[in-house]
Short mmCIF file of C-alpha atoms and ligand atoms in Angstrom, two decimals:
data_model
loop_
_atom_site.label_atom_id
_atom_site.label_comp_id
_atom_site.label_asym_id
_atom_site.label_seq_id
_atom_site.Cartn_x
_atom_site.Cartn_y
_atom_site.Cartn_z
CA MET A 213 -0.95 6.56 -24.35
CA LYS A 214 -2.99 8.34 -21.72
CA VAL A 215 -4.01 5.94 -18.89
CA LEU A 216 -6.65 6.60 -16.22
CA VAL A 217 -5.79 5.03 -12.92
CA ILE A 218 -8.61 4.18 -10.49
CA ASN A 219 -8.28 3.23 -6.89
CA CYS A 220 -11.75 2.67 -5.62
CA GLY A 221 -12.87 2.19 -1.99
CA SER A 222 -16.31 1.70 -0.42
CA SER A 223 -17.06 5.38 -0.32
CA SER A 224 -14.22 7.07 -2.10
CA LEU A 225 -12.43 6.96 -5.44
CA LYS A 226 -8.94 8.33 -6.21
CA PHE A 227 -7.76 8.92 -9.78
CA GLN A 228 -4.94 9.92 -11.81
CA LEU A 229 -4.53 10.45 -15.60
CA ILE A 230 -0.95 9.57 -16.65
CA ASP A 231 0.77 10.09 -19.88
CA SER A 232 2.52 6.76 -20.37
CA GLN A 233 5.30 8.33 -22.65
CA SER A 234 6.42 11.18 -20.39
CA GLU A 235 5.11 9.40 -17.19
CA ARG A 236 3.67 12.72 -16.10
CA CYS A 237 0.53 12.93 -14.14
CA LEU A 238 -1.74 15.30 -16.26
CA ALA A 239 -4.56 15.36 -13.60
CA LYS A 240 -5.44 13.79 -10.28
CA GLY A 241 -8.28 13.93 -7.76
CA LEU A 242 -10.57 12.08 -5.39
CA CYS A 243 -14.19 11.44 -4.97
CA GLU A 244 -15.38 11.41 -1.24
CA ARG A 245 -18.61 10.31 0.55
CA ILE A 246 -19.88 8.38 -2.48
CA GLY A 247 -23.42 7.16 -1.42
CA ILE A 248 -23.44 9.44 1.60
CA ASP A 249 -24.72 13.13 2.03
CA GLY A 250 -22.27 15.67 1.32
CA SER A 251 -20.30 13.90 -1.50
CA MET A 252 -17.56 15.95 -2.84
CA ILE A 253 -15.00 15.70 -5.88
CA THR A 254 -11.55 17.28 -5.77
CA TYR A 255 -9.72 17.73 -9.14
CA ALA A 256 -6.40 19.17 -9.89
CA PRO A 257 -5.03 19.50 -13.36
CA GLU A 258 -1.12 19.45 -13.63
CA GLY A 259 0.13 22.76 -12.68
CA GLY A 260 -3.60 24.19 -12.17
CA GLU A 261 -5.59 25.08 -9.17
CA LYS A 262 -7.13 22.37 -7.12
CA GLU A 263 -11.00 22.70 -7.23
CA LYS A 264 -13.47 21.08 -4.74
CA THR A 265 -17.13 20.73 -5.79
CA VAL A 266 -19.73 19.40 -3.43
CA THR A 267 -22.26 17.46 -5.45
CA PRO A 268 -24.49 14.39 -5.21
CA MET A 269 -22.81 11.03 -5.91
CA PRO A 270 -25.54 8.35 -5.04
CA ASP A 271 -23.17 5.75 -6.39
CA HIS A 272 -19.76 4.97 -8.01
CA THR A 273 -21.12 5.17 -11.59
CA GLU A 274 -22.08 8.79 -10.96
CA ALA A 275 -18.66 9.43 -9.34
CA ILE A 276 -16.72 8.07 -12.32
CA ARG A 277 -19.06 9.98 -14.70
CA LEU A 278 -18.02 13.26 -12.75
CA VAL A 279 -14.37 12.25 -13.13
CA LEU A 280 -14.73 11.82 -16.79
CA GLU A 281 -16.52 15.11 -17.04
CA ALA A 282 -13.84 16.89 -15.17
CA LEU A 283 -11.04 15.45 -17.29
CA THR A 284 -12.82 16.54 -20.52
CA ASN A 285 -14.16 19.94 -19.17
CA ALA A 286 -13.71 22.58 -21.73
CA SER A 287 -11.62 25.03 -19.34
CA THR A 288 -9.88 22.83 -16.82
CA GLY A 289 -9.96 19.48 -18.61
CA VAL A 290 -6.82 17.84 -19.84
CA VAL A 291 -8.28 15.76 -22.79
CA LYS A 292 -10.63 16.92 -25.54
CA SER A 293 -12.59 13.73 -25.58
CA LEU A 294 -12.67 10.34 -23.80
CA ASP A 295 -11.25 8.76 -26.93
CA GLU A 296 -7.82 10.15 -25.86
CA ILE A 297 -7.93 7.81 -22.81
CA GLY A 298 -6.21 4.60 -24.22
CA ALA A 299 -6.82 2.38 -21.10
CA VAL A 300 -7.88 2.26 -17.59
CA GLY A 301 -5.85 0.70 -14.83
CA HIS A 302 -7.66 -0.46 -11.64
CA ARG A 303 -6.12 -1.21 -8.30
CA VAL A 304 -7.63 -4.46 -6.97
CA VAL A 305 -6.73 -5.30 -3.26
CA HIS A 306 -7.08 -9.04 -3.22
CA GLY A 307 -6.26 -11.60 -5.99
CA GLY A 308 -5.98 -14.50 -3.74
CA GLU A 309 -3.93 -17.34 -5.29
CA LYS A 310 -5.65 -16.79 -8.64
CA PHE A 311 -3.64 -13.65 -9.69
CA ALA A 312 0.22 -13.65 -9.59
CA GLN A 313 0.25 -11.12 -12.35
CA SER A 314 -1.92 -8.14 -13.68
CA VAL A 315 -4.49 -8.99 -16.05
CA VAL A 316 -6.72 -7.61 -18.80
CA ILE A 317 -10.16 -7.39 -17.40
CA THR A 318 -12.88 -9.67 -18.97
CA ASP A 319 -16.14 -10.93 -17.76
CA GLU A 320 -14.22 -14.21 -16.64
CA VAL A 321 -11.66 -12.17 -14.76
CA LEU A 322 -14.26 -10.27 -12.92
CA GLN A 323 -15.88 -13.51 -11.88
CA THR A 324 -12.59 -14.80 -10.54
CA VAL A 325 -12.04 -11.53 -8.54
CA GLU A 326 -15.43 -11.99 -7.19
CA GLU A 327 -14.35 -15.42 -5.81
CA CYS A 328 -11.65 -13.62 -3.80
CA ASN A 329 -14.25 -11.30 -2.11
CA ASP A 330 -14.40 -13.55 0.90
CA LEU A 331 -10.64 -12.80 1.60
CA ALA A 332 -11.16 -9.00 1.29
CA PRO A 333 -14.91 -8.41 2.14
CA LEU A 334 -14.46 -4.63 2.56
CA HIS A 335 -12.04 -3.87 -0.30
CA ASN A 336 -12.78 -6.23 -3.19
CA PRO A 337 -16.53 -5.42 -3.63
CA ALA A 338 -15.70 -1.72 -3.86
CA ASN A 339 -13.03 -2.38 -6.54
CA LEU A 340 -15.52 -4.42 -8.49
CA ILE A 341 -18.02 -1.90 -8.32
CA GLY A 342 -15.44 0.77 -9.69
CA ILE A 343 -14.52 -1.65 -12.62
CA ASN A 344 -17.96 -2.13 -13.44
CA ALA A 345 -19.00 1.42 -13.29
CA CYS A 346 -16.06 2.34 -15.59
CA ARG A 347 -16.92 -0.39 -18.12
CA LYS A 348 -20.42 0.94 -18.32
CA LEU A 349 -19.17 4.48 -19.13
CA MET A 350 -16.20 3.36 -21.30
CA PRO A 351 -17.28 0.17 -22.95
CA ASN A 352 -14.74 0.12 -25.60
CA THR A 353 -11.68 1.14 -23.52
CA PRO A 354 -9.36 -1.86 -22.46
CA MET A 355 -9.01 -2.30 -18.73
CA VAL A 356 -6.43 -3.82 -16.48
CA GLY A 357 -6.60 -5.09 -13.00
CA VAL A 358 -3.42 -4.72 -10.91
CA PHE A 359 -3.41 -6.63 -7.49
CA ASP A 360 -1.95 -5.64 -4.33
CA THR A 361 -1.36 -9.15 -3.60
CA ALA A 362 0.29 -10.36 -6.83
CA PHE A 363 3.88 -9.33 -6.19
CA HIS A 364 3.90 -11.53 -2.90
CA GLN A 365 2.76 -14.81 -4.83
CA THR A 366 6.35 -15.89 -5.28
CA MET A 367 6.80 -16.33 -1.60
CA PRO A 368 7.65 -19.91 -0.64
CA GLU A 369 5.41 -22.02 1.29
CA GLU A 370 7.37 -21.80 4.54
CA ALA A 371 6.78 -18.02 4.44
CA TYR A 372 3.17 -18.11 3.57
CA LEU A 373 1.81 -20.83 5.65
CA TYR A 374 0.45 -20.31 9.21
CA GLY A 375 0.93 -22.78 11.82
CA LEU A 376 -2.63 -23.89 11.73
CA PRO A 377 -4.09 -27.26 10.65
CA PHE A 378 -3.14 -27.63 7.06
CA VAL A 379 -6.81 -28.57 6.28
CA TYR A 380 -7.72 -24.79 6.68
CA TYR A 381 -5.38 -23.76 3.98
CA GLU A 382 -6.80 -26.54 1.68
CA LYS A 383 -10.44 -25.63 2.52
CA TYR A 384 -10.31 -22.03 2.78
CA LYS A 385 -7.06 -20.79 1.44
CA ILE A 386 -6.02 -19.40 4.75
CA ARG A 387 -2.46 -18.35 4.42
CA ARG A 388 -0.31 -15.20 4.23
CA TYR A 389 -0.82 -13.13 1.07
CA GLY A 390 0.75 -9.53 1.75
CA PHE A 391 -0.42 -6.36 0.54
CA HIS A 392 1.18 -3.11 -0.75
CA GLY A 393 2.67 -5.23 -3.58
CA THR A 394 2.57 -2.73 -6.25
CA SER A 395 4.67 -0.42 -3.92
CA HIS A 396 7.05 -3.10 -2.94
CA SER A 397 7.66 -3.99 -6.53
CA TYR A 398 8.06 -0.49 -7.75
CA VAL A 399 10.41 0.62 -4.91
CA SER A 400 12.63 -2.50 -4.98
CA ARG A 401 13.04 -2.11 -8.77
CA ARG A 402 13.70 1.63 -8.62
CA ALA A 403 16.31 1.07 -5.83
CA ALA A 404 18.24 -1.13 -8.10
CA GLU A 405 17.84 1.42 -11.07
CA VAL A 406 19.02 4.35 -9.01
CA LEU A 407 22.09 2.28 -7.77
CA GLY A 408 22.84 1.11 -11.21
CA ARG A 409 22.70 -2.47 -10.08
CA ASN A 410 21.04 -5.54 -11.54
CA TYR A 411 17.74 -6.02 -9.91
CA GLU A 412 18.18 -10.01 -10.08
CA ASP A 413 21.44 -9.65 -8.13
CA LEU A 414 20.33 -7.77 -5.03
CA LYS A 415 18.71 -8.55 -1.71
CA THR A 416 16.51 -5.71 -0.74
CA ILE A 417 14.18 -4.97 2.30
CA VAL A 418 11.37 -2.53 1.55
CA CYS A 419 10.01 -0.76 4.54
CA HIS A 420 6.51 0.73 3.16
CA LEU A 421 5.58 2.93 6.34
CA GLY A 422 2.45 4.75 5.78
CA ASN A 423 -0.93 4.75 7.69
CA GLY A 424 -0.90 1.07 6.62
CA ALA A 425 2.62 -0.39 6.90
CA SER A 426 4.28 -3.50 5.63
CA ILE A 427 7.85 -4.68 5.14
CA SER A 428 9.13 -7.03 2.29
CA ALA A 429 12.01 -9.10 1.67
CA VAL A 430 12.94 -9.20 -2.06
CA LYS A 431 15.66 -11.57 -3.22
CA ASN A 432 17.05 -11.77 -6.91
CA GLY A 433 13.89 -9.83 -7.97
CA ARG A 434 11.41 -11.97 -6.29
CA CYS A 435 9.47 -11.39 -3.02
CA VAL A 436 10.35 -14.10 -0.58
CA ASP A 437 8.47 -12.76 2.59
CA THR A 438 6.28 -9.90 3.74
CA SER A 439 4.76 -8.83 6.90
CA MET A 440 0.99 -8.47 6.21
CA GLY A 441 -0.95 -11.80 6.12
CA LEU A 442 -4.22 -13.16 5.21
CA THR A 443 -5.45 -9.46 5.94
CA PRO A 444 -3.47 -6.29 6.37
CA LEU A 445 -3.81 -6.53 10.02
CA GLU A 446 -0.65 -8.59 10.55
CA GLY A 447 2.91 -7.54 10.93
CA LEU A 448 3.94 -3.89 11.72
CA ILE A 449 2.44 -1.69 14.32
CA MET A 450 0.40 0.71 12.04
CA GLY A 451 -1.44 4.16 12.26
CA THR A 452 -4.45 2.35 13.93
CA ARG A 453 -3.85 -1.37 13.19
CA CYS A 454 -2.27 -3.48 15.97
CA GLY A 455 0.04 -5.66 13.86
CA ASP A 456 1.26 -8.83 15.34
CA ILE A 457 -0.26 -9.78 18.74
CA ASP A 458 -1.02 -12.96 20.54
CA PRO A 459 -4.13 -14.25 19.03
CA ALA A 460 -5.43 -15.33 22.58
CA ILE A 461 -5.80 -11.61 23.28
CA LEU A 462 -8.99 -11.66 21.09
CA GLU A 463 -10.77 -14.01 23.61
CA PHE A 464 -9.30 -12.29 26.68
CA LEU A 465 -10.45 -8.74 25.56
CA ALA A 466 -13.96 -10.03 24.52
CA HIS A 467 -14.39 -11.65 27.88
CA LYS A 468 -12.96 -8.59 29.93
CA GLU A 469 -14.72 -5.89 28.02
CA GLY A 470 -17.94 -7.80 27.12
CA LYS A 471 -17.33 -7.33 23.46
CA THR A 472 -18.35 -9.22 20.51
CA ILE A 473 -15.81 -10.62 17.98
CA ASP A 474 -16.65 -7.84 15.55
CA GLU A 475 -16.24 -5.22 18.25
CA VAL A 476 -12.72 -6.58 19.26
CA MET A 477 -11.77 -6.71 15.53
CA SER A 478 -12.89 -3.03 15.26
CA VAL A 479 -10.58 -2.11 18.12
CA LEU A 480 -7.70 -4.02 16.51
CA ASN A 481 -8.09 -2.35 13.15
CA LYS A 482 -9.22 1.13 14.14
CA LYS A 483 -8.20 1.93 17.77
CA SER A 484 -4.89 0.32 18.03
CA GLY A 485 -1.38 0.93 16.31
CA VAL A 486 0.35 4.17 17.22
CA LEU A 487 -2.99 5.77 17.89
CA GLY A 488 -3.78 3.34 20.72
CA LEU A 489 -0.18 3.24 22.00
CA SER A 490 -0.12 7.03 22.28
CA ASP A 491 -3.28 6.84 24.37
CA ASN A 492 -5.24 8.44 21.45
CA LEU A 493 -2.83 11.28 20.90
CA SER A 494 -2.78 10.76 17.16
CA SER A 495 -2.24 8.21 14.46
CA ASP A 496 -0.32 10.91 12.48
CA PHE A 497 3.48 10.70 12.74
CA ARG A 498 3.77 14.52 12.35
CA ASP A 499 1.94 14.82 15.77
CA LEU A 500 3.99 12.01 17.30
CA GLU A 501 7.29 13.61 16.08
CA ASP A 502 6.03 16.96 17.53
CA GLY A 503 5.06 15.41 20.74
CA TYR A 504 8.33 13.53 21.05
CA HIS A 505 10.31 16.74 20.78
CA LYS A 506 8.16 18.28 23.51
CA GLY A 507 8.91 15.27 25.85
CA ASP A 508 5.39 13.78 25.64
CA ALA A 509 5.55 10.27 27.05
CA ASN A 510 2.65 9.00 24.97
CA ALA A 511 4.10 10.27 21.75
CA SER A 512 7.60 8.83 22.66
CA ARG A 513 6.15 5.43 23.65
CA ALA A 514 4.21 5.13 20.24
CA LEU A 515 7.06 6.29 18.15
CA LYS A 516 9.75 3.94 19.97
CA THR A 517 7.42 0.81 19.93
CA PHE A 518 6.64 1.42 16.20
CA CYS A 519 10.33 1.64 15.25
CA TYR A 520 11.31 -1.38 17.40
CA ARG A 521 8.85 -3.55 15.42
CA VAL A 522 10.35 -2.34 12.11
CA ALA A 523 13.85 -3.11 13.32
CA LYS A 524 12.82 -6.62 14.39
CA TYR A 525 11.23 -7.38 11.05
CA ILE A 526 14.39 -6.09 9.30
CA GLY A 527 16.29 -8.62 11.35
CA ALA A 528 13.97 -11.40 10.38
CA TYR A 529 14.27 -10.76 6.80
CA VAL A 530 18.15 -10.49 6.99
CA ALA A 531 17.82 -14.06 8.20
CA ALA A 532 15.27 -15.09 5.54
CA MET A 533 17.69 -13.84 2.92
CA ASN A 534 20.88 -14.71 4.53
CA GLY A 535 21.93 -10.96 4.14
CA VAL A 536 20.74 -7.71 2.67
CA ASP A 537 22.36 -5.20 0.37
CA VAL A 538 19.71 -2.47 0.40
CA ILE A 539 17.18 -1.22 2.80
CA CYS A 540 14.44 1.10 1.34
CA PHE A 541 12.06 3.42 3.24
CA THR A 542 8.84 4.48 1.36
CA ALA A 543 5.27 5.79 1.78
CA GLY A 544 4.09 8.75 4.04
CA VAL A 545 6.11 7.89 7.11
CA GLY A 546 9.06 6.30 5.44
CA GLU A 547 9.63 9.11 2.97
CA ASN A 548 9.08 11.94 5.52
CA ALA A 549 9.80 11.09 9.03
CA GLY A 550 13.55 11.14 9.32
CA ILE A 551 13.36 10.53 13.12
CA VAL A 552 11.76 6.99 12.25
CA ARG A 553 14.52 6.15 9.93
CA THR A 554 17.12 7.33 12.54
CA PHE A 555 15.66 5.21 15.22
CA VAL A 556 15.16 2.13 13.18
CA CYS A 557 18.74 2.33 11.83
CA GLU A 558 19.85 2.72 15.55
CA TYR A 559 19.18 -0.85 16.03
CA LEU A 560 21.12 -1.97 12.83
CA GLY A 561 24.66 -1.59 13.75
CA TYR A 562 25.39 -5.29 13.22
CA LEU A 563 24.74 -4.60 9.45
CA GLY A 564 27.38 -1.95 9.61
CA ILE A 565 24.91 0.87 8.84
CA ALA A 566 25.92 4.39 9.24
CA LEU A 567 23.45 7.14 8.22
CA ASP A 568 24.31 10.34 6.54
CA GLN A 569 22.23 12.71 8.53
CA GLU A 570 22.32 15.52 5.97
CA ALA A 571 20.85 13.08 3.30
CA ASN A 572 18.43 11.84 5.82
CA GLY A 573 17.00 15.26 6.32
CA ARG A 574 16.05 15.76 2.55
CA ARG A 575 12.65 14.98 1.09
CA GLY A 576 10.94 14.03 -2.12
CA GLN A 577 13.59 12.38 -3.93
CA ASP A 578 15.25 8.95 -4.69
CA ILE A 579 18.24 9.27 -2.33
CA VAL A 580 21.00 7.12 -0.67
CA ILE A 581 20.87 8.14 3.07
CA SER A 582 23.75 5.93 4.40
CA THR A 583 27.36 7.00 4.29
CA PRO A 584 29.59 5.81 1.45
CA ASP A 585 31.33 3.40 3.93
CA SER A 586 28.21 1.97 5.47
CA GLN A 587 28.27 -1.80 4.67
CA THR A 588 24.42 -1.86 3.91
CA THR A 589 23.01 0.82 1.57
CA VAL A 590 20.02 2.62 3.10
CA MET A 591 17.72 4.55 0.74
CA VAL A 592 14.46 6.71 0.51
CA ILE A 593 12.59 5.87 -2.45
CA PRO A 594 9.20 7.80 -2.85
CA THR A 595 6.59 5.23 -3.83
CA ASN A 596 4.34 5.73 -6.78
CA GLU A 597 1.66 3.06 -7.11
CA GLU A 598 -0.27 5.01 -9.69
CA LEU A 599 2.78 5.12 -12.03
CA ALA A 600 3.42 1.32 -11.40
CA ILE A 601 -0.39 0.65 -12.34
CA ALA A 602 -0.09 2.81 -15.37
CA ARG A 603 3.02 1.00 -16.56
CA GLU A 604 1.32 -2.36 -15.95
CA THR A 605 -1.65 -1.28 -17.90
CA VAL A 606 0.49 -0.16 -20.89
CA ARG A 607 2.51 -3.46 -20.69
CA LEU A 608 -0.70 -5.44 -21.20
CA VAL A 609 -2.66 -3.29 -23.54
CA GLY A 610 -0.37 -0.68 -24.98
P1 AMP B 151 0.46 7.05 3.51
O1 AMP B 151 -0.54 6.07 4.09
O2 AMP B 151 1.58 6.35 2.77
O3 AMP B 151 -0.43 8.11 2.70
O4 AMP B 151 1.06 7.94 4.81
C1 AMP B 151 0.21 8.72 5.51
C2 AMP B 151 0.84 8.83 6.79
O5 AMP B 151 2.17 9.46 6.44
C3 AMP B 151 0.25 10.06 7.64
O6 AMP B 151 -0.66 9.40 8.59
C4 AMP B 151 1.43 10.51 8.60
O7 AMP B 151 1.48 9.79 9.74
C5 AMP B 151 2.60 10.25 7.73
N1 AMP B 151 3.17 11.48 7.14
C6 AMP B 151 2.89 12.30 6.21
N2 AMP B 151 3.49 13.44 6.15
C7 AMP B 151 4.54 13.37 7.07
C8 AMP B 151 5.49 14.19 7.60
N3 AMP B 151 5.91 15.30 6.99
N4 AMP B 151 6.31 13.89 8.58
C9 AMP B 151 5.84 12.59 9.32
N5 AMP B 151 4.97 11.84 8.89
C10 AMP B 151 4.18 12.16 7.73
#
């Protein structure tokens, strides 16, 4: 079956067409600036040239129409007609406590997703717009929603509750949900597969380090803790997000800088993280790594503070699981920045970890980067959220 995977943001839309038998990506692309001047679609068929077209996209329906047109285009398309697309898998950011699994999309499901909008006011409405636009253009094609939060729904109460009056959990469902669940699930399973171990027997820590970053503890195939919370702002220091801070800083900053809560939140989401720590040098780890090697103090501070926080969370999750067998690095930074993996593992001597620096220098493959006598296995597993969504889609409607 050919599965179209859609990841819809408020003004962007990423897509991949995946052949579920071979698990090959037949074509992929991105629509940008939807509803804004200068909208553009980028399309790349497997093995072909990437093409960029600037064209008006007043709304998501038009963006999806252009995606379908590109996929069926007589010269560069990869399918002859839309009938060849057997199903669509949609990434949905927040499923609250309502979705612990992926679901086949129905009117009732959409209504329930809408009830979660409060929890992700920027993301969920955009996801819903994408789903509705797709349903309009492909009314007879089955669709599946795959939630970023679902994998973490197995967390026990002591891991997901905040130390707040319990009534706020009861009234508003304020609790920790966690995100990047599709990636944490895919990577932890894949690690077991690569090692030839039973997934249900392992204690795994997955470090998903990208522009957004989160860590999870997966014990016997179930997530028992993760670093993001009610929103993706909690936990690790990220590209531009602050991660864990003393909540009293909000009030302090608002007073000192004369800012509203919304303005302070914008600083915490967009101006903080390694961008803020590096005194605005960059949120991109390629620049930080470059700067570090040139002796730049801003780059060095950001990199070291980021890595320390990752190591601290690993320690917490070793405690949460009473041990660890495998630590996996994934996503843009986790897969590519060997220096980050080295700095993090320097804190982990107590786990008997020794890195194989030759393996740590390789890229783009599932690989063990610890030495054979390392007491804990360290791996790099490139994440593939689109493939995981396609697999879930086929599992439900294939
Ligand atoms: P993601 O959110 O998973 O797409 O990760 C994006 C981030 O990965 C970028 O902002 C960079 O900081 C980082 N990244 C990508 N490529 C490299 C690389 N070759 N070396 C270091 N960091 C990288």
